[in-house]
Coordinates of C-alpha atoms in Angstrom, one line a residue:
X1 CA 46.6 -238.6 -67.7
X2 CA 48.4 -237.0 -65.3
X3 CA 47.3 -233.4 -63.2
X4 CA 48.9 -230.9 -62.0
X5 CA 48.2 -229.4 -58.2
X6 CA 45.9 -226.8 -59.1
X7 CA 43.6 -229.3 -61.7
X8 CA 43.8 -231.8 -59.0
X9 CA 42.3 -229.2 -56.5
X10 CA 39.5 -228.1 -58.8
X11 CA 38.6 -232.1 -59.7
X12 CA 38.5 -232.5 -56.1
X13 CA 36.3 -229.3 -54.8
X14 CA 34.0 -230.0 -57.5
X15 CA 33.8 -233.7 -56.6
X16 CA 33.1 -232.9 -52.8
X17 CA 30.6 -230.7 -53.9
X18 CA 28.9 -233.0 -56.4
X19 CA 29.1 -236.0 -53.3
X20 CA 27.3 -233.0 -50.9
X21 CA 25.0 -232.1 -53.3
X22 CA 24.1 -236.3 -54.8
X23 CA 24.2 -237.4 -50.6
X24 CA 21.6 -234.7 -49.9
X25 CA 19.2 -235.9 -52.7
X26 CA 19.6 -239.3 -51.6
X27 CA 19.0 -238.9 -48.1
X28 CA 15.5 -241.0 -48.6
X29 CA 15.9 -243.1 -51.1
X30 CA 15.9 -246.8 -51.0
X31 CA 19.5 -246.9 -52.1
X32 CA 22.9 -246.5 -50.5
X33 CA 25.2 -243.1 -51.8
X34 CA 27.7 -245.3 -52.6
X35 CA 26.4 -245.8 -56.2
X36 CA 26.5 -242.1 -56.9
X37 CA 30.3 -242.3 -56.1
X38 CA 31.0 -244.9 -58.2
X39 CA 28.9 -243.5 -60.8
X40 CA 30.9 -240.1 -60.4
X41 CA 34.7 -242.3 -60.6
X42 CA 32.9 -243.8 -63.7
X43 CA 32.4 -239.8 -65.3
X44 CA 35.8 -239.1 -63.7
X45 CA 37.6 -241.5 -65.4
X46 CA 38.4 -242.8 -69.1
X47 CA 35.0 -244.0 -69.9
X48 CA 34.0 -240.6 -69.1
X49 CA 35.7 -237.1 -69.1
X50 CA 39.1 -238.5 -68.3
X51 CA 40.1 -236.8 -65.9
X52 CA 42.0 -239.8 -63.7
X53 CA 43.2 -243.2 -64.3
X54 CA 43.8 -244.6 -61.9
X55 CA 45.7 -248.0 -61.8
X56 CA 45.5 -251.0 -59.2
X57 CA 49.6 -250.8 -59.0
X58 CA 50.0 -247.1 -58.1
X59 CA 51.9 -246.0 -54.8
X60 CA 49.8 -243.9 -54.2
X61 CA 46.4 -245.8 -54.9
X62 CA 48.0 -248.1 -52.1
X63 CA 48.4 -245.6 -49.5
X64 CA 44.8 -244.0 -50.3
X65 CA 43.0 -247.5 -49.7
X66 CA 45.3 -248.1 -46.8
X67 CA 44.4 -244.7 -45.1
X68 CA 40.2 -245.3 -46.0
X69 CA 40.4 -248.9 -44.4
X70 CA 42.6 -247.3 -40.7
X71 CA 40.0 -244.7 -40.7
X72 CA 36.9 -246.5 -41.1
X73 CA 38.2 -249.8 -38.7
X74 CA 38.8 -247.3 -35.9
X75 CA 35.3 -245.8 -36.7
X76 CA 33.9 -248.9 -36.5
X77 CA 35.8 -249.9 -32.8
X78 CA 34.3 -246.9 -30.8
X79 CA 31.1 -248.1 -32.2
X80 CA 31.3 -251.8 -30.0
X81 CA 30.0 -251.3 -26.1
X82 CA 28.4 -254.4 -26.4
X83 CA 30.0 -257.1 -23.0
X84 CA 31.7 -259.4 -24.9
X85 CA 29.8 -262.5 -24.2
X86 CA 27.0 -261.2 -26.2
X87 CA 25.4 -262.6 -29.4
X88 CA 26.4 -260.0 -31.8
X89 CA 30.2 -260.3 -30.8
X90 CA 30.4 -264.0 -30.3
X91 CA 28.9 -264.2 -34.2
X92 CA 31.5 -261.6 -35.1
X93 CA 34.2 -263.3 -34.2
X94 CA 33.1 -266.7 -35.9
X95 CA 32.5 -264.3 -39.0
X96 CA 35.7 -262.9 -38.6
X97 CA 37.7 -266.5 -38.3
X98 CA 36.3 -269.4 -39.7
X99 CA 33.1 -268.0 -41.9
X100 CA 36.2 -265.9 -43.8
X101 CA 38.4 -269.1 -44.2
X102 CA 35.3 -271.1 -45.7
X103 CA 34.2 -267.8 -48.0
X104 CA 37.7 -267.7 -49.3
X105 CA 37.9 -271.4 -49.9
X106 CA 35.0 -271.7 -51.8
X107 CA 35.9 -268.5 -54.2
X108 CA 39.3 -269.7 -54.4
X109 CA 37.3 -273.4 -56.3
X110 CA 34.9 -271.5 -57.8
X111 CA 37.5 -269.8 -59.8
X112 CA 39.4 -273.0 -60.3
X113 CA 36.6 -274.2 -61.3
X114 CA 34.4 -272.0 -63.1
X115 CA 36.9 -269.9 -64.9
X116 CA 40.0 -271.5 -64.9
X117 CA 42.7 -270.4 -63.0
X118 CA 45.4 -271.8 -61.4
X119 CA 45.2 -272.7 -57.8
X120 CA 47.8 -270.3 -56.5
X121 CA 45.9 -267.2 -58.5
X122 CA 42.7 -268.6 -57.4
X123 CA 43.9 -268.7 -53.6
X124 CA 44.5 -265.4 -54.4
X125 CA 41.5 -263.9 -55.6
X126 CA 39.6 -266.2 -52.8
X127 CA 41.7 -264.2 -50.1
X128 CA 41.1 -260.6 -51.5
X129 CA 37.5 -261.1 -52.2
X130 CA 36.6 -262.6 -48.4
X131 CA 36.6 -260.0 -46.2
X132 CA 33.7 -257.5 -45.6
X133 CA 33.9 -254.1 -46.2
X134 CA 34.3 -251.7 -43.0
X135 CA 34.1 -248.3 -45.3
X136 CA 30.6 -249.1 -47.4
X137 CA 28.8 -250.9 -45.3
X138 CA 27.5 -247.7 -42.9
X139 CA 24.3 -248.9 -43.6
X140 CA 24.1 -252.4 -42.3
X141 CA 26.7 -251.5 -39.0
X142 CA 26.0 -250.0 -35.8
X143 CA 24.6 -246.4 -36.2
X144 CA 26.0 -245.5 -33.3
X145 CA 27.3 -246.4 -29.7
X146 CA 23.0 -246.7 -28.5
X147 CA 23.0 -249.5 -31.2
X148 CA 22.3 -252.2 -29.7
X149 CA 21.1 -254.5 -32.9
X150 CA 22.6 -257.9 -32.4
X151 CA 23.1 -258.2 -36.5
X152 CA 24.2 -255.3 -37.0
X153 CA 27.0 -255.5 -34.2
X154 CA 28.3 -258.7 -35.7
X155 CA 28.5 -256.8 -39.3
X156 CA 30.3 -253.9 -38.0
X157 CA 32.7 -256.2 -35.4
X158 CA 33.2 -258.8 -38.6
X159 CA 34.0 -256.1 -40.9
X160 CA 36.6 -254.7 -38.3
X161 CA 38.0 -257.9 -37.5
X162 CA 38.2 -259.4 -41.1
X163 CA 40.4 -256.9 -42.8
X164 CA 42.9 -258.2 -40.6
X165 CA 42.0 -261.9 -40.3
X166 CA 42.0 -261.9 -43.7
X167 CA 45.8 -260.2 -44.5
X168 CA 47.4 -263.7 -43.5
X169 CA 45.6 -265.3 -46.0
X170 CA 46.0 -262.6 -48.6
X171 CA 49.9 -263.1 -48.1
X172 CA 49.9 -266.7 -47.9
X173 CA 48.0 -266.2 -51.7
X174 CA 50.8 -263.5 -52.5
X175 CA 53.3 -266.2 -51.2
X176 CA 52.0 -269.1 -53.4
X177 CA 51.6 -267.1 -56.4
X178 CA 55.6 -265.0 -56.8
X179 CA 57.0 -268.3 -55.2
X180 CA 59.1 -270.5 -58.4
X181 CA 57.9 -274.0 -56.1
X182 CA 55.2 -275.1 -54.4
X183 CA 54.9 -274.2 -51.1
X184 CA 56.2 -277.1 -49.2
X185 CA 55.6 -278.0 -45.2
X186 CA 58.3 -275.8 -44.2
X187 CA 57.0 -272.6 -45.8
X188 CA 53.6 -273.4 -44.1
X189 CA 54.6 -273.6 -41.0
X190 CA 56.5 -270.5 -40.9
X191 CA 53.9 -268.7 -42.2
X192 CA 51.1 -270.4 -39.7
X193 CA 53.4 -268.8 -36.8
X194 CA 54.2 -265.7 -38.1
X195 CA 51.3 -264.3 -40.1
X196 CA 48.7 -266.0 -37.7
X197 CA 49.6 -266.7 -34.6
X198 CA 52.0 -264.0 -33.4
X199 CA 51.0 -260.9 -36.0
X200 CA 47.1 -261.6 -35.1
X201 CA 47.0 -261.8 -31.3
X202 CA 49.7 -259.1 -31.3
X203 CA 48.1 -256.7 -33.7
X204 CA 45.0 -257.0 -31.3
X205 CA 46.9 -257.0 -28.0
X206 CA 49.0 -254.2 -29.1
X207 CA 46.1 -251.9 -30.1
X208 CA 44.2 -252.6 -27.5
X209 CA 46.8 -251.4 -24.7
X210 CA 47.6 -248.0 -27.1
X211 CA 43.9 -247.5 -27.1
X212 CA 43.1 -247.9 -23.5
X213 CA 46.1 -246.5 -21.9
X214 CA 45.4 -243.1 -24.3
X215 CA 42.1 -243.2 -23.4
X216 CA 42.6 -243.1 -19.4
X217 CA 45.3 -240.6 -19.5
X218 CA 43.0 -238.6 -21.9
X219 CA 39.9 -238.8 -19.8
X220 CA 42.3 -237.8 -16.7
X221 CA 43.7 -234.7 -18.5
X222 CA 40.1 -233.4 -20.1
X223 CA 38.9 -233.5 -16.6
X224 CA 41.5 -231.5 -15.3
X225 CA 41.8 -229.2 -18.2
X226 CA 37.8 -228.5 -18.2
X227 CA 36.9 -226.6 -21.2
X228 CA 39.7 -226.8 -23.9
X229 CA 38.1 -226.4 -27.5
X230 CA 39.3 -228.3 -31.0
X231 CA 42.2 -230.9 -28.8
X232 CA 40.4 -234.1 -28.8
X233 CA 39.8 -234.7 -32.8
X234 CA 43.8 -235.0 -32.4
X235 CA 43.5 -237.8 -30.5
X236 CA 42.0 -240.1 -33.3
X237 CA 44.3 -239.6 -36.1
X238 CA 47.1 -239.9 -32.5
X239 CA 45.9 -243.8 -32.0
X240 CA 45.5 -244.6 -35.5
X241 CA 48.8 -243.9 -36.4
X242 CA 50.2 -245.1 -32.9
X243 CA 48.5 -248.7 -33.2
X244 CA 49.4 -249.2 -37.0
X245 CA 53.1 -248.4 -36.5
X246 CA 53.6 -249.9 -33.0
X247 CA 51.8 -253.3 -34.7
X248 CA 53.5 -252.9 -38.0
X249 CA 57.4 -252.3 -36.2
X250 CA 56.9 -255.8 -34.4
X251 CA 55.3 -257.4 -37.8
X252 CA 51.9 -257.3 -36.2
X253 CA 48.9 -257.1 -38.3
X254 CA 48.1 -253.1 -38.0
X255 CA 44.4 -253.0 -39.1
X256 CA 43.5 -255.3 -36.2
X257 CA 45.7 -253.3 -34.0
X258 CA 43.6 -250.4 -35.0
X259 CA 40.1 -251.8 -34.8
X260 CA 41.5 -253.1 -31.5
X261 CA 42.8 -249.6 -30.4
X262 CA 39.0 -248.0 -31.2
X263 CA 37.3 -250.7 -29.0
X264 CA 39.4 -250.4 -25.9
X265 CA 39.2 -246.6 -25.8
X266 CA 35.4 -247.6 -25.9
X267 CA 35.7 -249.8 -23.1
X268 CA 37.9 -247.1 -21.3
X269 CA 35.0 -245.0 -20.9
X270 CA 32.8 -247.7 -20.2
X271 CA 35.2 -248.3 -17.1
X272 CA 34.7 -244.7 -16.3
X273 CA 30.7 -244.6 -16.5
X274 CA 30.8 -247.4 -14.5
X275 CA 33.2 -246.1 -11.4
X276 CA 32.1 -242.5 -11.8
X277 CA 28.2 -242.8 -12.8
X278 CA 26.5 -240.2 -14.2
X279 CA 27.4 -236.7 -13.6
X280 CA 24.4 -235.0 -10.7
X281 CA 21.2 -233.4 -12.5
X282 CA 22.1 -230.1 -10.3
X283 CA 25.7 -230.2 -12.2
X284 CA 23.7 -230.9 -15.9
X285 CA 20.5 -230.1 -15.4
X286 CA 19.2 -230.5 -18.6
X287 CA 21.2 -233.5 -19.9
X288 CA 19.5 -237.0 -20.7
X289 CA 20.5 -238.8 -17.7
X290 CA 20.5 -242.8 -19.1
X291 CA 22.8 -245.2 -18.1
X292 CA 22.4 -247.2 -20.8
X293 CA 23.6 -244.2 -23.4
X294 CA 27.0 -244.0 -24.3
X295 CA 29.2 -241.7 -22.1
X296 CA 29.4 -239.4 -25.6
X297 CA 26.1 -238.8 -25.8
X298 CA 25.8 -236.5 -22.8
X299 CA 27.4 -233.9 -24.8
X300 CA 25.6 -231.1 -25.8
X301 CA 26.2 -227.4 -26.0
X302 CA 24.6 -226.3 -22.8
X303 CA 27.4 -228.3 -20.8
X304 CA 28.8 -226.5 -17.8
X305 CA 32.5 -225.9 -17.4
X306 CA 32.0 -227.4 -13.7
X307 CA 30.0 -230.8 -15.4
X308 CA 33.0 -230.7 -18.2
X309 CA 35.3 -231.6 -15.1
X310 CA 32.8 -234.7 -14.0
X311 CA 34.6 -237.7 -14.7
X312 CA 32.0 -239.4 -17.2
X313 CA 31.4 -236.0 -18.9
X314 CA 35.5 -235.6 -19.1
X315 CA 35.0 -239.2 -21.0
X316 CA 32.3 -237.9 -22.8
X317 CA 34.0 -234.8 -24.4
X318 CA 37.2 -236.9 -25.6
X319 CA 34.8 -239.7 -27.5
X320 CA 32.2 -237.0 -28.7
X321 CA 35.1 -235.0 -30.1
X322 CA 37.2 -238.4 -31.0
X323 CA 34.1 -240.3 -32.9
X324 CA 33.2 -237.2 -34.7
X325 CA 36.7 -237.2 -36.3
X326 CA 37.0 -240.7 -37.3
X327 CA 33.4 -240.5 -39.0
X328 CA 34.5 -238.0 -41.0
X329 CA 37.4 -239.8 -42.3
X330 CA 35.6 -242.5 -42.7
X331 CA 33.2 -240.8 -45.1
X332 CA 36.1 -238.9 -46.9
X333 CA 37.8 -242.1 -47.1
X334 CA 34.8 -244.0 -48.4
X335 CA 34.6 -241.6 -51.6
X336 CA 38.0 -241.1 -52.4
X337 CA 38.0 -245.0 -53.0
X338 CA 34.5 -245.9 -54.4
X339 CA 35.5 -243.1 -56.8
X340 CA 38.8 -244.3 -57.6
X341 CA 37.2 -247.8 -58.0
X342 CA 34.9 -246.6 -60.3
X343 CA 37.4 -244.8 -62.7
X344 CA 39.4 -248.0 -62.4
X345 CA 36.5 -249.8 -64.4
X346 CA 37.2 -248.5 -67.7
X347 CA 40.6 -250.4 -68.1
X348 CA 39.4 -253.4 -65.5
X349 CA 35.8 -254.6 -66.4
X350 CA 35.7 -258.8 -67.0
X351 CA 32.2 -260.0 -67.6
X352 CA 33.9 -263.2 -65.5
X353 CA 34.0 -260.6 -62.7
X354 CA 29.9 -261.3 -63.1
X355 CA 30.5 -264.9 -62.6
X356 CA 32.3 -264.3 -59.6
X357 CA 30.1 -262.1 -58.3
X358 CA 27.2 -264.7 -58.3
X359 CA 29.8 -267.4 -56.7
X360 CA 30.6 -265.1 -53.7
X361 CA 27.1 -263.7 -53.2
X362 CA 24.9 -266.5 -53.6
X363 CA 27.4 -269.5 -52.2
X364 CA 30.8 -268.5 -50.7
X365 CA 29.1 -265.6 -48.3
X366 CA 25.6 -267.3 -47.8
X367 CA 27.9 -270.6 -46.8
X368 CA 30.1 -269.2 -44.9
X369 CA 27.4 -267.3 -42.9
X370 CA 25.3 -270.5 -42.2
X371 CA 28.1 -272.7 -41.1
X372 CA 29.6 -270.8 -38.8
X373 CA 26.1 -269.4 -37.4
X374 CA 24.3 -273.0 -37.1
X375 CA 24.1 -271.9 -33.3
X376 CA 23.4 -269.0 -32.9
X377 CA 20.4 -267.1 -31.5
X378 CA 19.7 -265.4 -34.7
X379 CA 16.6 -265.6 -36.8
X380 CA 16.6 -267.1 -39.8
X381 CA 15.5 -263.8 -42.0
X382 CA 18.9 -262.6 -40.0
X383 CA 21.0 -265.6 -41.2
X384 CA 19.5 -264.4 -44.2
X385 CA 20.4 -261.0 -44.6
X386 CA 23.9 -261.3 -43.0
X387 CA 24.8 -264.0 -45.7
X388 CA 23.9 -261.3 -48.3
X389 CA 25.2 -258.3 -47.0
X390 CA 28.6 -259.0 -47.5
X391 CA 29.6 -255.8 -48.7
X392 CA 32.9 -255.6 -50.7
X393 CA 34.8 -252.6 -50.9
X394 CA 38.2 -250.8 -49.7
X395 CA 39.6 -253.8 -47.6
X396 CA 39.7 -255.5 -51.5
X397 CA 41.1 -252.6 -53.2
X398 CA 43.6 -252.0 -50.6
X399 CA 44.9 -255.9 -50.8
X400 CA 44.7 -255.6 -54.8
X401 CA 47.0 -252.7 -54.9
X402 CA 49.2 -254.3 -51.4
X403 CA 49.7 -257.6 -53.7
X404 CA 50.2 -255.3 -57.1
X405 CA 53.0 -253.5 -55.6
X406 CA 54.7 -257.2 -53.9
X407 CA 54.7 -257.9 -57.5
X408 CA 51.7 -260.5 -57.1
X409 CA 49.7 -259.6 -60.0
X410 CA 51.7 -260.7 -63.1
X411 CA 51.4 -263.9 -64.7
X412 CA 49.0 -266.5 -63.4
X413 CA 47.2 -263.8 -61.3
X414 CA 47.0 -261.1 -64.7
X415 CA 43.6 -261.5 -64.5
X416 CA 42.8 -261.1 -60.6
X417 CA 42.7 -257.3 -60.3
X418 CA 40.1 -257.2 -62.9
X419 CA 37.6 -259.6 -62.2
X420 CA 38.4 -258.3 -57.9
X421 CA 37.3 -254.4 -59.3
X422 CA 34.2 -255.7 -61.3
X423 CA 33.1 -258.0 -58.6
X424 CA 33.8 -255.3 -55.8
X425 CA 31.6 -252.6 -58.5
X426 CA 29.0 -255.2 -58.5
X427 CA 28.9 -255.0 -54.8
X428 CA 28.9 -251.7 -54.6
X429 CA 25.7 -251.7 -56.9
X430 CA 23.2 -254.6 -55.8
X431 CA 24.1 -253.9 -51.9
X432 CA 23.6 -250.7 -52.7
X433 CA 19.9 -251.4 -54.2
X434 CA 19.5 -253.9 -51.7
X435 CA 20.9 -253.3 -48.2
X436 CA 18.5 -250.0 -47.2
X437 CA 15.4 -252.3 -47.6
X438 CA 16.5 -255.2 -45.9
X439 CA 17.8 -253.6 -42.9
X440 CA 14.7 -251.6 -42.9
X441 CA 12.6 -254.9 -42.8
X442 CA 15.0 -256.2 -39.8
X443 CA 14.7 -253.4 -38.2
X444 CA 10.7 -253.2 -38.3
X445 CA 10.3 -257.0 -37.5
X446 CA 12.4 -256.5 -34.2
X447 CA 10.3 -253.5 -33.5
X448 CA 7.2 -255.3 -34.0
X449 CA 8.1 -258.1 -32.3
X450 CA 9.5 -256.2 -29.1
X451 CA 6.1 -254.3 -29.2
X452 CA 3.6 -257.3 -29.5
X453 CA 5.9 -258.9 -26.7
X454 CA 6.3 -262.1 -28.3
X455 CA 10.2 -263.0 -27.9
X456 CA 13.1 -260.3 -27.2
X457 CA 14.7 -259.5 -30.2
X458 CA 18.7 -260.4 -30.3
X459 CA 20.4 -257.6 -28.9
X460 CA 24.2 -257.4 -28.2

């Protein structure tokens, strides 16, 4: 069913209104909003009203879920002020690296397995299905740059850095699958070197000079400038678009470039805080002077136009304005596609996607988790949790519809968009149920621990 401007407009007023209205209402209840979305794309679509119909090989279904993920991987980079020694960004990275590769290994023979499909297909699905989800999973990540939750920093850091760890494996399965042979020796090598070790390292180097370099020359200038009103929010959507191209022209990965690009303009004003220091109580009298705070959370409205000049304050007006942004694209981002995904269930719903579901959340994620954390400083209960809170989302709709329109999804693979969707709605739904109370019960235990003065918590 297609929609002309004007129908499109009203769909999409009303649906912003509806998300408002539903987010409001379930402000304090033990479930995530995410399942009103996908309850609304459900209504939306031809199970419901019919209004859309979305299909996992539309252009432009691409370049939504493409746009969601940037968004919400740049959010999540100005989120990290952890060092980078710490526990939450050490488990992060092994997350991020070899927890994915043992996730997607065991979906990929679980498939094989379990429900038949070829090993190319099955490699696949295994690659699609293994990365977390940066967009829906606001409630187990950082809340904000004061966070200073160990397991929630690796969430939100393994969620950034997946959705690009996980591309070279999700083109090695796109590879394997439109390929007439077998790959052979030669095929694997080439793409080892160049969809893993140049695009990664590059997409992260690359993005992390755009984002530090901006942010230095942008903390110079607001300083200068003093008061200028509405400016910074520009600079967001400037580094997103400047890390994704600059990484995508040199076939770099361009969602690490970006999550790479929101962490160094972090760390840019974490340089500044620590040669400038906090701006004198006579200048702001009535800020929260803490050095522990993020540089953006000195803004408030009673700022001077002489403390806007201070160099941490200067910082502090270009992330304030910056973060503020990227949330909100994040969160327009995050319905646009939960809806979509929901309206895409009508025409993509495999009870197998069930089976799948229960191999990925109760042995490929829960695996992948314990191996690579053996080590670690975390708590069991926290080995717990982060080996069920693997959220699934927009990073798997976005590499559905990337392999869809390479042609990927035809023959052997027919059937991987569908049981991807239903497994990704099932996510949406049980993590949904289930990840408010959990964190809640993490949270509480550190807070009670910290208070009876047993053993610190992990912190980053």
């Amino acid at each position: 069913m297609s929609l002309d401007f004007t129908a499109a407009l009203a769909i999409g007023g009303a649906l912003f209104v509806l998300v408002a209205l539903g987010a409001a209402a379930l402000r304090d209840r033990p479930v995530t909003v995410a399942i009103f979305y996908l309850a609304l794309g459900v209504a939306l679509g031809p199970f419901g009203v019919g209004a859309m119909a979305p299909r996992i090989d539309d252009p432009w279904l691409l370049r939504l879920t493409e746009v969601a993920v940037l968004g919400s991987l740049f959010a999540s980079g100005l989120k990290v002020r952890a060092p980078w020694r710490s526990p939450g960004l050490r488990a992060a990275v092994l997350l991020a690296g070899p927890g994915l590769a043992i996730t997607a290994a065991l979906v990929a023979i679980g498939a094989h397995l379990a429900l038949g499909m070829a090993w190319d297909a099955a490699l696949l699905l295994g690659a699609v299905m293994a990365p977390t989800d940066p967009v829906l999973a606001s409630e187990v990540a950082l809340r904000s740059p004061r966070d200073e939750n160990a397991l929630r920093a690796a969430l939100t850091v393994e969620a950034g850095l997946n959705d690009g760890t996980a591309f070279p494996l999700v083109a090695l399965g796109v590879l394997a699958v439109t390929s007439a042979a077998p790959l052979d020796a030669t095929t694997l090598a080439t793409w080892a070197l160049d969809r893993v070790l140049w695009a990664v390292p590059a997409g992260l180097v690359i993005g992390a000079a755009i984002g530090w370099t901006t942010g230095r020359v942008a903390f110079v200038a607001r300083a200068r400038a003093g008061r200028t009103e509405g400016i910074d929010e520009l600079l967001a959507v400037g580094v997103v678009a400047l890390s994704y191209v600059a990484a995508e022209a040199v076939h770099a990965w361009g969602f690490l470039a970006v999550f790479a690009s929101g962490v160094a303009l972090r760390r840019a004003e974490l340089r500044v805080v620590a040669s400038a220091g906090l701006p004198d109580e006579r200048v702001s009298p009535r800020l929260e002077l803490d050095e522990r705070a993020p540089a953006d959370a000195l803004m408030q409205p009673e700022v001077s136009d002489e403390a806007r000049r201070h160099p941490t304050v200067a910082a502090a007006t270009v992330l304030h304005d910056t973060s503020r942004l990227a949330g909100t694209l994040e969160r327009v981002g995050e319905i646009a596609v939960v809806v979509c995904a929901g309206a895409m269930l009508a025409r993509s719903f495999d009870p197998a996607g069930l089976a799948l579901a229960a191999v990925l959340f109760l042995v490929a994620r829960p695996a992948g988790v314990l191996v690579t954390l053996a080590r670690s400083p975390f708590a069991a209960r926290e080995k717990a949790v982060a080996g069920w809170l693997g959220i699934r989302g927009a990073g798997t709709l976005y590499y559905l519809a990337w392999a869809a329109n390479e042609g990927a999804l035809g023959g052997s693979a027919a059937h991987v968009a569908d049981l991807a969707i239903t497994c990704v709605a099932t996510s949406i739904v049980l993590h949904g149920v289930t990840a408010t109370p959990l964190v809640r019960r993490i949270d509480r235990a550190h807070a009670t621990t910290a208070d009876a003065g047993l053993a610190e918590p992990v912190t980053t």
